[in-house]
mmCIF file of C-alpha atoms and ligand atoms in Angstrom:
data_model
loop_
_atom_site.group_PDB
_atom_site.id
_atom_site.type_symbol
_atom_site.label_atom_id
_atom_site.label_comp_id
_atom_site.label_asym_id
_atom_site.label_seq_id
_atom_site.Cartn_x
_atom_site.Cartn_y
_atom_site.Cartn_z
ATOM 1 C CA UNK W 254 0.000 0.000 0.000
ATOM 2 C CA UNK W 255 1.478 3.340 -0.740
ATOM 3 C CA UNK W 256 1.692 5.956 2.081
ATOM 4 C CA UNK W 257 1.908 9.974 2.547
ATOM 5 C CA UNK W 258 3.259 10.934 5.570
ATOM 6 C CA UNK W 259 2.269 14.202 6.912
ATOM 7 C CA UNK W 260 3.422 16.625 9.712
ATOM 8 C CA UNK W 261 0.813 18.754 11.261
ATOM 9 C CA UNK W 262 2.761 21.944 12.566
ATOM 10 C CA UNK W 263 1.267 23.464 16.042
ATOM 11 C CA UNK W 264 -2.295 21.641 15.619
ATOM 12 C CA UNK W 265 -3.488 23.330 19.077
ATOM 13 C CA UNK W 266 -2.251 26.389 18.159
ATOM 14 C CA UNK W 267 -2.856 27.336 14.522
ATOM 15 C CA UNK W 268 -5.783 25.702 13.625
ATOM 16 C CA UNK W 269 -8.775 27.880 12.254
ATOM 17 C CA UNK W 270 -12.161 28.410 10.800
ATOM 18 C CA UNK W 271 -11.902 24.306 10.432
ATOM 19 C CA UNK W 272 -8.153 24.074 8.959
ATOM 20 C CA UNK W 273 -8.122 20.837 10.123
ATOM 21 C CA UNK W 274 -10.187 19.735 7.295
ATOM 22 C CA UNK W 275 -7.931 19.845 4.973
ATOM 23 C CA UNK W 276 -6.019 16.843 6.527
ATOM 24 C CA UNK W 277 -9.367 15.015 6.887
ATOM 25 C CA UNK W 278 -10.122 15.411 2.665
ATOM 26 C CA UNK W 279 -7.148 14.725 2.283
ATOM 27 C CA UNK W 280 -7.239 11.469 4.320
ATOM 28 C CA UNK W 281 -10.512 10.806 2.462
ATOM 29 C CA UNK W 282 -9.175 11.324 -0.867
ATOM 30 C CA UNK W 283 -6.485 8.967 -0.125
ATOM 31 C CA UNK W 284 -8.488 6.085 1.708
ATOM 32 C CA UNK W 285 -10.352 6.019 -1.265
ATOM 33 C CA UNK W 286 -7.998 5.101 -3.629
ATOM 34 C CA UNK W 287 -6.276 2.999 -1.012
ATOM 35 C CA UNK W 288 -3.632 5.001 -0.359
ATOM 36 C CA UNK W 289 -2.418 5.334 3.363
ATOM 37 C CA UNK W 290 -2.037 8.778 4.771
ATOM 38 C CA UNK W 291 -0.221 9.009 8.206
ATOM 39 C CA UNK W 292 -0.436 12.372 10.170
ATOM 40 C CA UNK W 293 2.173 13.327 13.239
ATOM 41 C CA UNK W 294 1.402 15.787 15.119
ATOM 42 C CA UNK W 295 4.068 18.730 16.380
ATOM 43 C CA UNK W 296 3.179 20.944 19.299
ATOM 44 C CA UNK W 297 5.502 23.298 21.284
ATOM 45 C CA UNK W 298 7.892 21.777 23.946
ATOM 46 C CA UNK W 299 7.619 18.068 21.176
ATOM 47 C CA UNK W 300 10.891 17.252 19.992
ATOM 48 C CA UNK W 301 11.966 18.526 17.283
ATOM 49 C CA UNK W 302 10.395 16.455 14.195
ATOM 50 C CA UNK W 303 12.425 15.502 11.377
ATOM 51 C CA UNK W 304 11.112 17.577 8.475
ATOM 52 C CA UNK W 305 13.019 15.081 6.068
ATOM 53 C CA UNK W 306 10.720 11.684 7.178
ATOM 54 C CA UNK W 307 7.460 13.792 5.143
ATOM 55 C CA UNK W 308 5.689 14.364 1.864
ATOM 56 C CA UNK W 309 3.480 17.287 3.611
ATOM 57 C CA UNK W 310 4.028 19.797 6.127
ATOM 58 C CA UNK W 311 0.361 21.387 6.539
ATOM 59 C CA UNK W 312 -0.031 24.283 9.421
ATOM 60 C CA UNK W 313 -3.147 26.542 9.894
ATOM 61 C CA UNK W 314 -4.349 30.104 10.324
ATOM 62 C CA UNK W 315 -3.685 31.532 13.899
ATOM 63 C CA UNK W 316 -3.996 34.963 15.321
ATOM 64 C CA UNK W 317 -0.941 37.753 15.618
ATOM 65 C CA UNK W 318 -1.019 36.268 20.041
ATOM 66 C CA UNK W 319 -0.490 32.746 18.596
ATOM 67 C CA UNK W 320 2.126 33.554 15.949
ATOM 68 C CA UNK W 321 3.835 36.002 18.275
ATOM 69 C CA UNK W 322 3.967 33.037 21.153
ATOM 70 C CA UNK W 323 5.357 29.994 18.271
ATOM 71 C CA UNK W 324 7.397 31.901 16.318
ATOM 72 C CA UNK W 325 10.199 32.131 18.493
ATOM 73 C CA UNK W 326 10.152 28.122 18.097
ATOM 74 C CA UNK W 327 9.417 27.720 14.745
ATOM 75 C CA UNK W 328 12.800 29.865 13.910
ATOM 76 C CA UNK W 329 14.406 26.809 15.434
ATOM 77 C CA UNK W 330 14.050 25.015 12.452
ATOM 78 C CA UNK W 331 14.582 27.451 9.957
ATOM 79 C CA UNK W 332 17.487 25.344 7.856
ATOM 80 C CA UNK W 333 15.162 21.998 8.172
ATOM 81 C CA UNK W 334 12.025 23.844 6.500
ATOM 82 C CA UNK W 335 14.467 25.770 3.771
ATOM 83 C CA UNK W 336 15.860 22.475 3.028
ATOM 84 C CA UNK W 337 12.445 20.599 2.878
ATOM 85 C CA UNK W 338 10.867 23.310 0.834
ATOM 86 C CA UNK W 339 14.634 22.950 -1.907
ATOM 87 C CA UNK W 340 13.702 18.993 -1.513
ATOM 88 C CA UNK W 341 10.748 19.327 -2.341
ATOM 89 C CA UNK W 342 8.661 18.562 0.459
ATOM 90 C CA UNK W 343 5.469 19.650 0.240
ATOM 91 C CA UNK W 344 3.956 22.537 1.915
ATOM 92 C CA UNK W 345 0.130 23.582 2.797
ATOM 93 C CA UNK W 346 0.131 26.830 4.789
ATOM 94 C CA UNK W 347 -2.997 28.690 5.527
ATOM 95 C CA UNK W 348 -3.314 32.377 6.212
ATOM 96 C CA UNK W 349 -1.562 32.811 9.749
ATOM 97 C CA UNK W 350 1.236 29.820 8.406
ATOM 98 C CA UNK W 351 1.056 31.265 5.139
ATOM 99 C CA UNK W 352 2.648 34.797 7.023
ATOM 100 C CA UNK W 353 4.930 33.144 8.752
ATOM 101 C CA UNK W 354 7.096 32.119 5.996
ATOM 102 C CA UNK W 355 8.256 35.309 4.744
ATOM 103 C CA UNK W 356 10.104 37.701 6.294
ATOM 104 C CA UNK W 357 8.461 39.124 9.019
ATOM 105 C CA UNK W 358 4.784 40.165 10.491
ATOM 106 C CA UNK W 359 4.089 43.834 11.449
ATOM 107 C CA UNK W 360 1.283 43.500 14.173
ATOM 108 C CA UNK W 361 -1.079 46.157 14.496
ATOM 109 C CA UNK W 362 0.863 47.805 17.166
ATOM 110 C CA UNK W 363 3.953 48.001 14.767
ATOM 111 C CA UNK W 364 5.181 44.647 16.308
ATOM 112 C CA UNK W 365 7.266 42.437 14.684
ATOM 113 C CA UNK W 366 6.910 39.124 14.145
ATOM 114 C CA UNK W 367 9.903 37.149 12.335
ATOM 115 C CA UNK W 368 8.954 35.034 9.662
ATOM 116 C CA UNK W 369 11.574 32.152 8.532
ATOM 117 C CA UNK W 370 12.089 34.035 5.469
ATOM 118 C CA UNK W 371 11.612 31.359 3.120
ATOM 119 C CA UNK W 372 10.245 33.327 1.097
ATOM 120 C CA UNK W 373 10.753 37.087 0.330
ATOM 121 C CA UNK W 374 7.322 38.389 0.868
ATOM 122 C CA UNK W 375 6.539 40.001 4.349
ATOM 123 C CA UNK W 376 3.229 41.300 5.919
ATOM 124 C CA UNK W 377 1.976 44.574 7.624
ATOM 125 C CA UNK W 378 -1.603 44.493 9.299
ATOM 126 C CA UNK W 379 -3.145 47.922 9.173
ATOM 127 C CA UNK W 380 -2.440 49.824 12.239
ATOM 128 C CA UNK W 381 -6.338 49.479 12.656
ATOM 129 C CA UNK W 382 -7.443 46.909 14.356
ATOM 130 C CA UNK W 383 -11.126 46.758 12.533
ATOM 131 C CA UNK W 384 -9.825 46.748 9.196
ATOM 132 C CA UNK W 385 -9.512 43.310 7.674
ATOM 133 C CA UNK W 386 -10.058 41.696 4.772
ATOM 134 C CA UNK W 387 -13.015 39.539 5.929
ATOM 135 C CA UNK W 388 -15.367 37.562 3.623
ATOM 136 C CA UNK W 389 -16.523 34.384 1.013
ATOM 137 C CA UNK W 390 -13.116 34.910 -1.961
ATOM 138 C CA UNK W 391 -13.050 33.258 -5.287
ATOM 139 C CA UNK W 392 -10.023 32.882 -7.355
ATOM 140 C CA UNK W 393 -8.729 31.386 -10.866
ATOM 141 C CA UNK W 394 -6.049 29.479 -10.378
ATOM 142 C CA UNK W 395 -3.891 27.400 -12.645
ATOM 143 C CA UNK W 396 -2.595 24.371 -11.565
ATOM 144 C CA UNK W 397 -0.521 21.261 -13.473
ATOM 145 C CA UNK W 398 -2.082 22.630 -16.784
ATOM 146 C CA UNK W 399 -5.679 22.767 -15.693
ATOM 147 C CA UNK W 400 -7.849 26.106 -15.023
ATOM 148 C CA UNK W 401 -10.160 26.070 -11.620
ATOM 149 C CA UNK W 402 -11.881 28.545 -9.217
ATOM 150 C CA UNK W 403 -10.856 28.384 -6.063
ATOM 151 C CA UNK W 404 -13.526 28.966 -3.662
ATOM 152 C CA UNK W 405 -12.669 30.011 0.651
ATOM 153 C CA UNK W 406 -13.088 32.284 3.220
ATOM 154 C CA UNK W 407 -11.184 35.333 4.169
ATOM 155 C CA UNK W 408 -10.241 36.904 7.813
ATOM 156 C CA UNK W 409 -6.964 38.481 7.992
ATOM 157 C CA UNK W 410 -5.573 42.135 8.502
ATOM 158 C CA UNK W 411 -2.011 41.220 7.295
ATOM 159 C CA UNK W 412 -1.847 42.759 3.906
ATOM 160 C CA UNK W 413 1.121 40.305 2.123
ATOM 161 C CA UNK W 414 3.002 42.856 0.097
ATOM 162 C CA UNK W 415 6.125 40.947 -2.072
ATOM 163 C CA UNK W 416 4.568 37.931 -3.664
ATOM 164 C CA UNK W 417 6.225 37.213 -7.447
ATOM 165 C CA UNK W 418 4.714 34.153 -7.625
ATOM 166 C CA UNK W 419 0.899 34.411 -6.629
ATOM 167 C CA UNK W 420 -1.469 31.273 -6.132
ATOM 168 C CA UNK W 421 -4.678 32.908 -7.768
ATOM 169 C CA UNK W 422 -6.543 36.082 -9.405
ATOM 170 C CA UNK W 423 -8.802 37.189 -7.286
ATOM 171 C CA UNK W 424 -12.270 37.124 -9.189
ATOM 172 C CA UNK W 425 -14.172 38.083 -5.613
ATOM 173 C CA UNK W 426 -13.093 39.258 -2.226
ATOM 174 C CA UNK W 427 -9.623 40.881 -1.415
ATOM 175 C CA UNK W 428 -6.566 38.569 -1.541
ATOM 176 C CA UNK W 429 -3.252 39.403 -0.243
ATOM 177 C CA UNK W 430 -4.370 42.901 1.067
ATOM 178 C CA UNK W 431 -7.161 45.038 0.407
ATOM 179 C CA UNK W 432 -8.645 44.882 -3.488
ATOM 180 C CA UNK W 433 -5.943 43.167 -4.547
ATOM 181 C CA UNK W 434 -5.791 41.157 -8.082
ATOM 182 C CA UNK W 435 -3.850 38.198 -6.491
ATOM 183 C CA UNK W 436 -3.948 35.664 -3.259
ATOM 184 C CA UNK W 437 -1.395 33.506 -1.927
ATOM 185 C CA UNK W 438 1.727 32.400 -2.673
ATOM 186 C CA UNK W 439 2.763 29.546 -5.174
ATOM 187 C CA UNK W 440 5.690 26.927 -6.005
ATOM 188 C CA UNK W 441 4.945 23.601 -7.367
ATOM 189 C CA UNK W 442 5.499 22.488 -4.058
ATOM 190 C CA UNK W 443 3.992 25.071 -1.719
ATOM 191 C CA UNK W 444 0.170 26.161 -1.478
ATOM 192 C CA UNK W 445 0.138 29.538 0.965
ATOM 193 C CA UNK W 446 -2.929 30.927 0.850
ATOM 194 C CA UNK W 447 -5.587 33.029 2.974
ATOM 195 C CA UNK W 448 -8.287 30.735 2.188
ATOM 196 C CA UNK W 449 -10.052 29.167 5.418
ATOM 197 C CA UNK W 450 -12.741 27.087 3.948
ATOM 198 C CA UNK W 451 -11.557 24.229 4.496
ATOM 199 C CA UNK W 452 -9.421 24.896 1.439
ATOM 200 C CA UNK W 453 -9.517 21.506 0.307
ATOM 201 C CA UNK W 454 -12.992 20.634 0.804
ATOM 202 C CA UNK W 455 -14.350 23.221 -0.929
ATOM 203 C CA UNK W 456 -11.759 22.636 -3.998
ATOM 204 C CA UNK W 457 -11.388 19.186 -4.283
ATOM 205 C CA UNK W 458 -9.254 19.065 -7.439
ATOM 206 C CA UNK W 459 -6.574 21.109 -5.573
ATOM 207 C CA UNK W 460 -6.160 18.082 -2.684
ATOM 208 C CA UNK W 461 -6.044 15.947 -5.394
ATOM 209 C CA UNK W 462 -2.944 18.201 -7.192
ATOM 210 C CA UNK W 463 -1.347 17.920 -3.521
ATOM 211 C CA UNK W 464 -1.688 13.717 -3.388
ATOM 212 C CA UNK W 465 -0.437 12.804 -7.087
ATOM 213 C CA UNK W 466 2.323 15.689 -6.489
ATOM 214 C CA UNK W 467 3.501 13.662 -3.157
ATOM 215 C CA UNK W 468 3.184 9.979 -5.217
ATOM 216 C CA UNK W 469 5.003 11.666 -8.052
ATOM 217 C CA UNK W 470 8.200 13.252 -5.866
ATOM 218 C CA UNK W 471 7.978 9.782 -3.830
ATOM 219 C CA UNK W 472 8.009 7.524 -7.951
ATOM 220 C CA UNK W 473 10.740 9.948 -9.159
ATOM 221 C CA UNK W 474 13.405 9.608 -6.114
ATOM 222 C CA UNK W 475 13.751 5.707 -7.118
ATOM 223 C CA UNK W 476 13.567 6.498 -10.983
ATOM 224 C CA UNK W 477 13.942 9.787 -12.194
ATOM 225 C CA UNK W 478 12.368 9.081 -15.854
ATOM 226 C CA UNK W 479 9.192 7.431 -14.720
ATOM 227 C CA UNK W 480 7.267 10.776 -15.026
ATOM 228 C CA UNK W 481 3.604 11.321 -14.345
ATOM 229 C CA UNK W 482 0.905 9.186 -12.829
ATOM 230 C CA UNK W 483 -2.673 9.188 -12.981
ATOM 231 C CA UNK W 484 -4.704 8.851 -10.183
ATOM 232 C CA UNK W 485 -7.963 7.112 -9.847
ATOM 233 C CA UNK W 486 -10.805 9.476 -10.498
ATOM 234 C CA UNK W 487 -13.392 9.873 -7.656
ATOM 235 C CA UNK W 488 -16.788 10.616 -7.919
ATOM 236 C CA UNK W 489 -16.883 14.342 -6.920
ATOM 237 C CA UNK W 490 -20.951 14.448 -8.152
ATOM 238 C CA UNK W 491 -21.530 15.414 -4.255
ATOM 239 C CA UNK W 492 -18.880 18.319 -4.333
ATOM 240 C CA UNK W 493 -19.322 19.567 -7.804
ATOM 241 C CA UNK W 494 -22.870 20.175 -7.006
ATOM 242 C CA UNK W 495 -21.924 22.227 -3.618
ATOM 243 C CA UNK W 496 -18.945 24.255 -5.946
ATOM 244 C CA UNK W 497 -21.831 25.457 -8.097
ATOM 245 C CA UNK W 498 -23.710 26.626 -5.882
ATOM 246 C CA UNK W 499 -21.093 28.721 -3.857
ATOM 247 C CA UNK W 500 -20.212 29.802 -7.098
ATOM 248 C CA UNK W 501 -23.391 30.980 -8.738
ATOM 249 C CA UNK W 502 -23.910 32.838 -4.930
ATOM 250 C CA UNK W 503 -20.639 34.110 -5.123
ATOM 251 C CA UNK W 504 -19.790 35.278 -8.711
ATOM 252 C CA UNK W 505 -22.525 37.755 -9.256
ATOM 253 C CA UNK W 506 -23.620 37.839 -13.019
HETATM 254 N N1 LIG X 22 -3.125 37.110 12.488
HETATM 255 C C1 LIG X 22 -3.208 37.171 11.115
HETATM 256 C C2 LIG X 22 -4.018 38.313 10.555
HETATM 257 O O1 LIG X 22 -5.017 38.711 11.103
HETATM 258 C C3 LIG X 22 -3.682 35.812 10.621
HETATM 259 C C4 LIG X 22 -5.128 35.527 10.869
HETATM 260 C C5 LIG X 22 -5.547 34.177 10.362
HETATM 261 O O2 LIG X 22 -4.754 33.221 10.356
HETATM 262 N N2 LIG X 22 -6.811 34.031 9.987
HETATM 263 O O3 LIG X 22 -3.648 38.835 9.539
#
């Protein structure tokens, strides 16, 4: 049986507006086609996990009194998560996780957070405390060839400033700060995005980009030239129908 092993950063910690259920589609979308995913869980104080043993780190949204508390620790393993993300590891961070990757947060208060700079974007929340991008966001992304909206839910002041490489076009809500044209932050091994949702549920075709990327990576370690794989097609009749109508509620004609 084939198996994806992924590490759940700060579970108790970051963990919002149902994060979790990402791992649980993507469980679901892996039972199904009899693949075996694993999840270990790292919380503060744990010791330290070895970032090399995974095909997924995944860590949620959090607010600036969580990130400012973990931060300090997640530093710690700075050279681990650069060298997973050049590996290729896979990484699915969501709003609060997605900040923490660049270079730094600037809390409302002008506090800074430091990011593991990863990656050179950085954040600033507005030094208001009521403004924030909050609300239902739809974006076109394109992913391994193929065209889809991306459908989640929005609650963050940061406003991400520094992204060459964005995940989507925002066709409704904000994005990476206020009106913006783009959300998130994309590699072909890193998802950081704003979208609560649960990402995944909501977008099924996106967890399924995430699986056949970690069977591919695992395939092409042994043998470099074995190339793609399909996966087994699921019947998404259930989902599909729930896309269309967040969609047609959504995207305003
Ligand atoms: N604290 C961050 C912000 O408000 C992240 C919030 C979140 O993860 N939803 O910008």
């Amino acid at each position: 049986m084939q198996e994806i092993k992924l590490l759940y950063l700060y579970p108790d910690m970051m963990e919002l507006y149902g994060d979790f259920g990402n791992i649980q589609v993507l469980k679901y979308r892996c039972n199904q086609r009899n693949i075996k995913l694993t999840v270990d869980e790292y919380i503060l104080g744990d010791n330290p996990p070895d970032f090399k043993n995974y095909d997924i780190v995944f860590a949620g949204g959090g607010a600036d009194n969580e990130q400012t508390i973990l931060s300090e620790d997640l530093i710690k393993y700075k050279k681990d998560i650069k060298e997973a993300v050049e590996s290729g590891t896979f990484f699915l961070l969501i709003c609060g996780a997605y900040q923490l990757f660049g270079k730094y947060y600037k809390g409302v208060e002008g506090n800074i957070i430091p990011g593991l700079e990863v990656f050179d974007y950085y954040t600033e929340a507005q030094p208001d405390r009521n403004k924030r991008c909050i609300g239902n966001i739809v974006t076109k992304v394109t992913i391994d060839g193929m065209e889809t909206e991306v459908i989640g839910f929005e609650n963050h002041g940061g406003q991400t400033l520094g992204v060459d490489t964005p995940f989507g076009k925002v066709i409704v809500g904000n994005g990476n700060k206020f009106e913006d044209k783009e959300e998130g932050f994309f590699r072909k091994n890193v998802i950081a995005t704003y979208l609560h949702g649960p990402l995944l549920s909501k977008n099924p075709k996106i967890a399924d980009y995430i699986i056949k990327y970690c069977l591919e990576r695992k395939i092409n370690k042994y043998d470099k030239n074995s190339g793609k794989i399909e996966l087994e097609k699921l019947d998404d009749t259930f989902e599909e129908k729930c896309r269309k109508q967040l969609l047609d509620k959504f995207i305003k004609k």
